[in-house]
């Protein structure tokens, strides 16, 4: 509008509101229509849209322009040749301008990269020329005569056609550049694809929409070259066994539906199984399935590695048998199955195997284990599952119908005679614990625990036996296992307590000494007698820290009574053979006395006769050092040992304690009385003190009085009592 007004004579212009509002709105409408009707630009439809868009825009622009002239002057130049010339010129420019505009709008980059200066210049020229040419075409002749140069009417049209030609040339040039760019991009992508396809370390196949192989890379050709003759290489289904063909068909059904999918396959290539992971990706063009790419990754080595790891996890490397982990999972499957099929579980442990390792070394021990495994397999019924559990322990499951007693006897017979291992003859016996499902347990954990307890019961019977799970014996064995487990922490955490049993002068009833006896206040089992845990302490090596705790506690207790102003009472502490043979025994006892401040004359050490006779020279030397320090030595349980009495005068002892087994029958058994009399006579000749143990009845007291044995200890006077009750007892006795 403003271009038209700019070329009009000033005296012919009449400004109205319509010019300012109407025609700009019309121009905006033309732009919106242009965007709408030129959305498709490809193929013959693109040509049709370009043509129709240019035609519609030509009609609209001419209509608006002629209306403009008409509103200004009241009439316009409607001559056909002028109107047709203007329309053709306008159409040619608009057609080229629309093509160029749509082309550059789809290009990428900055403004001048998408729309180079030449294109901008010609577009600006076209936008400038259109209103001028149309104004000249529509202007009435009388107004046109007033304009200078109006007689040269062809010049604007020639210039307009020249601009249209320039736009067409530029557009075609830009289209060629765009096509070349896209070709280069496509070629680059195709090169990348071909590189990925050809150099992929896995086998890659290109398939058509029917699932037949169109192309493959070199790795795929190498793999297929090893397939049996007669296999259709174009049909992937034919490469596999019948049981996997349905899986492949289902796999490609999912791919043809437009979904990627992955399955694991097994091919027999060169008479060997080859495991593949087949990953297929659909090729979709305009949401239409046109084929697929399949990548076959060879995982055979990985499978072998997994199988090797699994074999190592579930098998014993030394014997080749399955291990405890495998057996536990196998038993879990048996007990968790729908049918409760009964079976027997055997725990087999070879006695004294530890000594073979100590004597001949671990390498020889491994050879023995391999022989044990072979002999066990031959002794057990056919079909028995045998596993190695620990060093010399095996686990077997007897199938239904197999007699466990007969199997145990066969094992005993197999190992009844020594067998040769290398240059050595080895004799082994087996202890066997037996449980039955479901009678002895409804789950694997219970069965294993009960089989272990049954094995412990067989071992406690001396080895070379078999035992079925027995609940009463299992409770005892279970308690023993608990004590073994908790004894160390009991010593460290103060669960042990000392009780004291009085030694009494039977003539006056006066308290003349105490024997310190340890008890265990267990957190779950309550007060535990030393008869139950002393043997455990000796077997486990905990007897030394246990007895040192007793010694230390007793010394501090007596010294505590003395500091309270009470009458000193000698205290006796038991020493085991193991403790007595410790190299630092003397130093430890003397250090305890020094630390507690107790007078050594108030400490008495009770040593059993069997401990005295073990390594006599060393024991005598130790006892002499202790006696020189002022400590009394008492020979406990005298008369029950196997030593010669001729050694008695050599022992540095101060007291003999007559064993309770002789005291028990002293009132009714002449032999017991005679032995007691002999011991008393011998003790007097050696100038030794005498204490009678196990006094329970008045008759025993009277006989001892007659025999002039005046110091006694037993339930008749008092049971072992806590430290706080000792002086109460003393007051009562006095």
mmCIF file of C-alpha atoms in Angstrom, residues 368-591:
data_model
loop_
_atom_site.group_PDB
_atom_site.id
_atom_site.type_symbol
_atom_site.label_atom_id
_atom_site.label_comp_id
_atom_site.label_asym_id
_atom_site.label_seq_id
_atom_site.Cartn_x
_atom_site.Cartn_y
_atom_site.Cartn_z
ATOM 1 C CA UNK A 368 44.555 -90.274 51.150
ATOM 2 C CA UNK A 369 41.395 -88.191 50.614
ATOM 3 C CA UNK A 370 41.232 -89.202 46.949
ATOM 4 C CA UNK A 371 41.549 -92.854 47.941
ATOM 5 C CA UNK A 372 38.903 -92.466 50.619
ATOM 6 C CA UNK A 373 36.503 -90.974 48.056
ATOM 7 C CA UNK A 374 37.049 -93.868 45.620
ATOM 8 C CA UNK A 375 36.641 -96.513 48.318
ATOM 9 C CA UNK A 376 33.506 -94.829 49.643
ATOM 10 C CA UNK A 377 31.929 -94.767 46.182
ATOM 11 C CA UNK A 378 32.619 -98.467 45.746
ATOM 12 C CA UNK A 379 31.206 -99.292 49.200
ATOM 13 C CA UNK A 380 27.968 -97.300 48.878
ATOM 14 C CA UNK A 381 24.960 -98.656 46.958
ATOM 15 C CA UNK A 382 24.738 -97.809 43.264
ATOM 16 C CA UNK A 383 22.992 -94.498 42.608
ATOM 17 C CA UNK A 384 24.046 -92.961 45.938
ATOM 18 C CA UNK A 385 24.909 -89.272 45.723
ATOM 19 C CA UNK A 386 28.235 -88.674 47.488
ATOM 20 C CA UNK A 387 29.698 -85.241 48.299
ATOM 21 C CA UNK A 388 32.803 -84.052 50.096
ATOM 22 C CA UNK A 389 31.828 -81.674 52.876
ATOM 23 C CA UNK A 390 35.061 -80.698 54.638
ATOM 24 C CA UNK A 391 38.628 -82.033 54.868
ATOM 25 C CA UNK A 392 37.796 -85.633 55.822
ATOM 26 C CA UNK A 393 33.999 -85.466 56.042
ATOM 27 C CA UNK A 394 31.672 -86.760 53.339
ATOM 28 C CA UNK A 395 27.895 -86.613 52.888
ATOM 29 C CA UNK A 396 25.821 -89.285 51.178
ATOM 30 C CA UNK A 397 22.122 -89.566 50.293
ATOM 31 C CA UNK A 398 20.709 -93.069 50.134
ATOM 32 C CA UNK A 399 17.872 -93.577 47.681
ATOM 33 C CA UNK A 400 14.539 -94.986 48.893
ATOM 34 C CA UNK A 401 14.818 -98.720 49.421
ATOM 35 C CA UNK A 402 18.467 -98.667 50.539
ATOM 36 C CA UNK A 403 19.123 -99.962 54.052
ATOM 37 C CA UNK A 404 21.270 -97.407 55.936
ATOM 38 C CA UNK A 405 22.515 -100.051 58.399
ATOM 39 C CA UNK A 406 23.703 -102.240 55.569
ATOM 40 C CA UNK A 407 25.359 -99.249 53.893
ATOM 41 C CA UNK A 408 27.155 -98.357 57.142
ATOM 42 C CA UNK A 409 28.331 -101.960 57.546
ATOM 43 C CA UNK A 410 29.616 -101.993 53.963
ATOM 44 C CA UNK A 411 31.614 -98.830 54.683
ATOM 45 C CA UNK A 412 33.031 -100.429 57.854
ATOM 46 C CA UNK A 413 33.944 -103.574 55.925
ATOM 47 C CA UNK A 414 35.560 -101.547 53.128
ATOM 48 C CA UNK A 415 37.833 -99.831 55.648
ATOM 49 C CA UNK A 416 38.363 -102.832 57.935
ATOM 50 C CA UNK A 417 41.817 -103.465 56.465
ATOM 51 C CA UNK A 418 44.641 -100.990 55.813
ATOM 52 C CA UNK A 419 45.052 -99.841 52.213
ATOM 53 C CA UNK A 420 48.072 -98.671 50.303
ATOM 54 C CA UNK A 421 48.662 -95.023 49.430
ATOM 55 C CA UNK A 422 51.914 -94.656 47.558
ATOM 56 C CA UNK A 423 54.534 -96.454 49.602
ATOM 57 C CA UNK A 424 52.553 -96.263 52.849
ATOM 58 C CA UNK A 425 49.871 -98.503 54.333
ATOM 59 C CA UNK A 426 47.046 -96.484 55.855
ATOM 60 C CA UNK A 427 44.399 -97.715 58.251
ATOM 61 C CA UNK A 428 41.239 -95.631 58.624
ATOM 62 C CA UNK A 429 37.930 -96.087 60.396
ATOM 63 C CA UNK A 430 34.793 -94.089 59.709
ATOM 64 C CA UNK A 431 32.257 -92.588 62.106
ATOM 65 C CA UNK A 432 28.807 -92.233 60.530
ATOM 66 C CA UNK A 433 25.831 -90.150 61.609
ATOM 67 C CA UNK A 434 22.473 -91.039 60.025
ATOM 68 C CA UNK A 435 19.210 -89.092 59.796
ATOM 69 C CA UNK A 436 15.996 -89.931 57.994
ATOM 70 C CA UNK A 437 13.604 -87.631 56.136
ATOM 71 C CA UNK A 438 10.948 -86.750 57.182
ATOM 72 C CA UNK A 439 11.149 -88.408 60.635
ATOM 73 C CA UNK A 440 14.260 -86.520 61.802
ATOM 74 C CA UNK A 441 13.558 -83.186 60.156
ATOM 75 C CA UNK A 442 11.223 -81.552 57.656
ATOM 76 C CA UNK A 443 13.784 -79.134 56.206
ATOM 77 C CA UNK A 444 17.384 -79.295 55.044
ATOM 78 C CA UNK A 445 18.808 -77.211 57.872
ATOM 79 C CA UNK A 446 17.286 -79.480 60.532
ATOM 80 C CA UNK A 447 18.408 -82.633 58.724
ATOM 81 C CA UNK A 448 21.982 -81.378 58.446
ATOM 82 C CA UNK A 449 22.064 -80.339 62.087
ATOM 83 C CA UNK A 450 20.681 -83.677 63.268
ATOM 84 C CA UNK A 451 23.075 -85.630 61.041
ATOM 85 C CA UNK A 452 25.941 -83.641 62.560
ATOM 86 C CA UNK A 453 24.714 -84.453 66.069
ATOM 87 C CA UNK A 454 24.383 -88.150 65.151
ATOM 88 C CA UNK A 455 27.963 -88.084 63.833
ATOM 89 C CA UNK A 456 29.150 -86.473 67.059
ATOM 90 C CA UNK A 457 27.420 -89.243 68.994
ATOM 91 C CA UNK A 458 29.221 -91.883 66.900
ATOM 92 C CA UNK A 459 32.567 -90.161 67.476
ATOM 93 C CA UNK A 460 31.957 -89.959 71.226
ATOM 94 C CA UNK A 461 31.572 -93.736 71.258
ATOM 95 C CA UNK A 462 35.195 -94.067 70.223
ATOM 96 C CA UNK A 463 35.041 -93.840 66.449
ATOM 97 C CA UNK A 464 34.485 -96.577 63.904
ATOM 98 C CA UNK A 465 30.754 -96.660 64.739
ATOM 99 C CA UNK A 466 27.542 -95.446 63.180
ATOM 100 C CA UNK A 467 24.708 -93.775 65.056
ATOM 101 C CA UNK A 468 21.170 -92.884 64.098
ATOM 102 C CA UNK A 469 19.862 -89.552 65.272
ATOM 103 C CA UNK A 470 18.573 -89.886 68.827
ATOM 104 C CA UNK A 471 16.823 -86.903 70.334
ATOM 105 C CA UNK A 472 17.915 -87.510 73.923
ATOM 106 C CA UNK A 473 21.569 -88.030 73.013
ATOM 107 C CA UNK A 474 21.295 -85.188 70.511
ATOM 108 C CA UNK A 475 20.268 -82.837 73.300
ATOM 109 C CA UNK A 476 23.371 -83.809 75.271
ATOM 110 C CA UNK A 477 25.604 -83.425 72.235
ATOM 111 C CA UNK A 478 23.910 -80.163 71.329
ATOM 112 C CA UNK A 479 24.572 -78.875 74.832
ATOM 113 C CA UNK A 480 28.204 -79.940 74.478
ATOM 114 C CA UNK A 481 28.477 -78.047 71.194
ATOM 115 C CA UNK A 482 27.015 -74.957 72.873
ATOM 116 C CA UNK A 483 29.538 -75.239 75.691
ATOM 117 C CA UNK A 484 32.424 -75.658 73.233
ATOM 118 C CA UNK A 485 31.271 -72.576 71.370
ATOM 119 C CA UNK A 486 30.734 -70.379 74.440
ATOM 120 C CA UNK A 487 33.584 -71.390 76.752
ATOM 121 C CA UNK A 488 36.096 -68.849 75.432
ATOM 122 C CA UNK A 489 33.680 -65.944 75.845
ATOM 123 C CA UNK A 490 32.662 -67.251 79.294
ATOM 124 C CA UNK A 491 36.261 -66.872 80.505
ATOM 125 C CA UNK A 492 36.586 -63.400 78.974
ATOM 126 C CA UNK A 493 33.160 -62.035 79.971
ATOM 127 C CA UNK A 494 33.031 -63.164 83.602
ATOM 128 C CA UNK A 495 30.430 -65.933 83.394
ATOM 129 C CA UNK A 496 32.610 -68.219 85.556
ATOM 130 C CA UNK A 497 32.179 -68.186 89.335
ATOM 131 C CA UNK A 498 34.110 -69.855 92.169
ATOM 132 C CA UNK A 499 32.511 -71.992 94.848
ATOM 133 C CA UNK A 500 34.434 -73.198 97.905
ATOM 134 C CA UNK A 501 34.068 -76.578 99.658
ATOM 135 C CA UNK A 502 35.203 -76.592 103.299
ATOM 136 C CA UNK A 503 37.819 -78.956 104.727
ATOM 137 C CA UNK A 504 36.891 -79.714 108.352
ATOM 138 C CA UNK A 505 38.700 -81.109 111.397
ATOM 139 C CA UNK A 506 36.323 -83.924 112.412
ATOM 140 C CA UNK A 507 37.448 -83.690 116.049
ATOM 141 C CA UNK A 508 36.450 -80.057 116.565
ATOM 142 C CA UNK A 509 34.335 -79.239 113.504
ATOM 143 C CA UNK A 510 36.699 -76.339 112.806
ATOM 144 C CA UNK A 511 37.182 -75.058 109.241
ATOM 145 C CA UNK A 512 40.822 -75.769 108.352
ATOM 146 C CA UNK A 513 40.864 -75.212 104.578
ATOM 147 C CA UNK A 514 38.943 -74.658 101.341
ATOM 148 C CA UNK A 515 38.981 -76.160 97.888
ATOM 149 C CA UNK A 516 38.167 -73.722 95.068
ATOM 150 C CA UNK A 517 35.799 -75.271 92.530
ATOM 151 C CA UNK A 518 34.744 -73.490 89.348
ATOM 152 C CA UNK A 519 31.162 -73.247 88.107
ATOM 153 C CA UNK A 520 29.791 -71.750 84.912
ATOM 154 C CA UNK A 521 26.747 -69.489 85.078
ATOM 155 C CA UNK A 522 25.674 -69.913 81.423
ATOM 156 C CA UNK A 523 23.311 -67.317 79.950
ATOM 157 C CA UNK A 524 20.888 -69.958 78.581
ATOM 158 C CA UNK A 525 21.819 -73.275 80.255
ATOM 159 C CA UNK A 526 22.015 -71.894 83.786
ATOM 160 C CA UNK A 527 24.603 -73.178 86.285
ATOM 161 C CA UNK A 528 26.860 -75.718 84.551
ATOM 162 C CA UNK A 529 28.823 -78.332 86.517
ATOM 163 C CA UNK A 530 32.582 -78.657 85.874
ATOM 164 C CA UNK A 531 31.979 -82.312 85.007
ATOM 165 C CA UNK A 532 30.391 -81.040 81.770
ATOM 166 C CA UNK A 533 32.901 -78.443 80.669
ATOM 167 C CA UNK A 534 36.317 -79.296 82.166
ATOM 168 C CA UNK A 535 36.868 -82.079 79.610
ATOM 169 C CA UNK A 536 35.867 -79.652 76.854
ATOM 170 C CA UNK A 537 38.366 -77.134 78.173
ATOM 171 C CA UNK A 538 41.115 -79.773 78.147
ATOM 172 C CA UNK A 539 40.314 -80.855 74.567
ATOM 173 C CA UNK A 540 40.136 -77.297 73.272
ATOM 174 C CA UNK A 541 43.235 -76.048 75.092
ATOM 175 C CA UNK A 542 41.207 -73.570 77.179
ATOM 176 C CA UNK A 543 42.022 -75.405 80.420
ATOM 177 C CA UNK A 544 45.136 -73.251 80.942
ATOM 178 C CA UNK A 545 43.400 -69.811 80.855
ATOM 179 C CA UNK A 546 40.514 -71.356 82.828
ATOM 180 C CA UNK A 547 42.716 -72.632 85.680
ATOM 181 C CA UNK A 548 44.733 -69.425 85.741
ATOM 182 C CA UNK A 549 41.488 -67.525 86.201
ATOM 183 C CA UNK A 550 40.573 -69.850 89.087
ATOM 184 C CA UNK A 551 43.999 -69.371 90.697
ATOM 185 C CA UNK A 552 43.857 -65.594 90.372
ATOM 186 C CA UNK A 553 40.264 -65.326 91.637
ATOM 187 C CA UNK A 554 40.890 -67.619 94.651
ATOM 188 C CA UNK A 555 44.040 -65.745 95.703
ATOM 189 C CA UNK A 556 42.330 -62.361 95.511
ATOM 190 C CA UNK A 557 39.318 -63.709 97.441
ATOM 191 C CA UNK A 558 41.388 -65.026 100.373
ATOM 192 C CA UNK A 559 43.376 -61.799 100.484
ATOM 193 C CA UNK A 560 40.100 -59.847 100.471
ATOM 194 C CA UNK A 561 38.909 -61.806 103.521
ATOM 195 C CA UNK A 562 42.175 -61.046 105.306
ATOM 196 C CA UNK A 563 41.823 -57.300 104.573
ATOM 197 C CA UNK A 564 38.343 -57.503 106.109
ATOM 198 C CA UNK A 565 39.950 -58.756 109.335
ATOM 199 C CA UNK A 566 38.839 -62.362 109.062
ATOM 200 C CA UNK A 567 40.895 -65.369 110.081
ATOM 201 C CA UNK A 568 43.096 -66.581 107.148
ATOM 202 C CA UNK A 569 42.009 -69.849 105.574
ATOM 203 C CA UNK A 570 44.273 -71.857 103.224
ATOM 204 C CA UNK A 571 42.750 -72.416 99.773
ATOM 205 C CA UNK A 572 43.446 -75.316 97.410
ATOM 206 C CA UNK A 573 43.382 -74.914 93.617
ATOM 207 C CA UNK A 574 43.425 -77.828 91.136
ATOM 208 C CA UNK A 575 46.101 -78.030 88.447
ATOM 209 C CA UNK A 576 45.558 -80.200 85.359
ATOM 210 C CA UNK A 577 48.318 -82.145 83.635
ATOM 211 C CA UNK A 578 48.181 -79.764 80.647
ATOM 212 C CA UNK A 579 48.586 -76.703 82.850
ATOM 213 C CA UNK A 580 51.319 -78.306 84.921
ATOM 214 C CA UNK A 581 53.410 -78.892 81.785
ATOM 215 C CA UNK A 582 53.367 -75.234 80.712
ATOM 216 C CA UNK A 583 56.860 -73.793 80.589
ATOM 217 C CA UNK A 584 55.855 -70.658 82.518
ATOM 218 C CA UNK A 585 53.740 -72.361 85.182
ATOM 219 C CA UNK A 586 55.978 -71.436 88.135
ATOM 220 C CA UNK A 587 56.442 -67.823 87.053
ATOM 221 C CA UNK A 588 52.696 -67.423 86.473
ATOM 222 C CA UNK A 589 51.760 -68.756 89.937
ATOM 223 C CA UNK A 590 54.362 -66.640 91.716
ATOM 224 C CA UNK A 591 53.287 -63.545 89.771
#
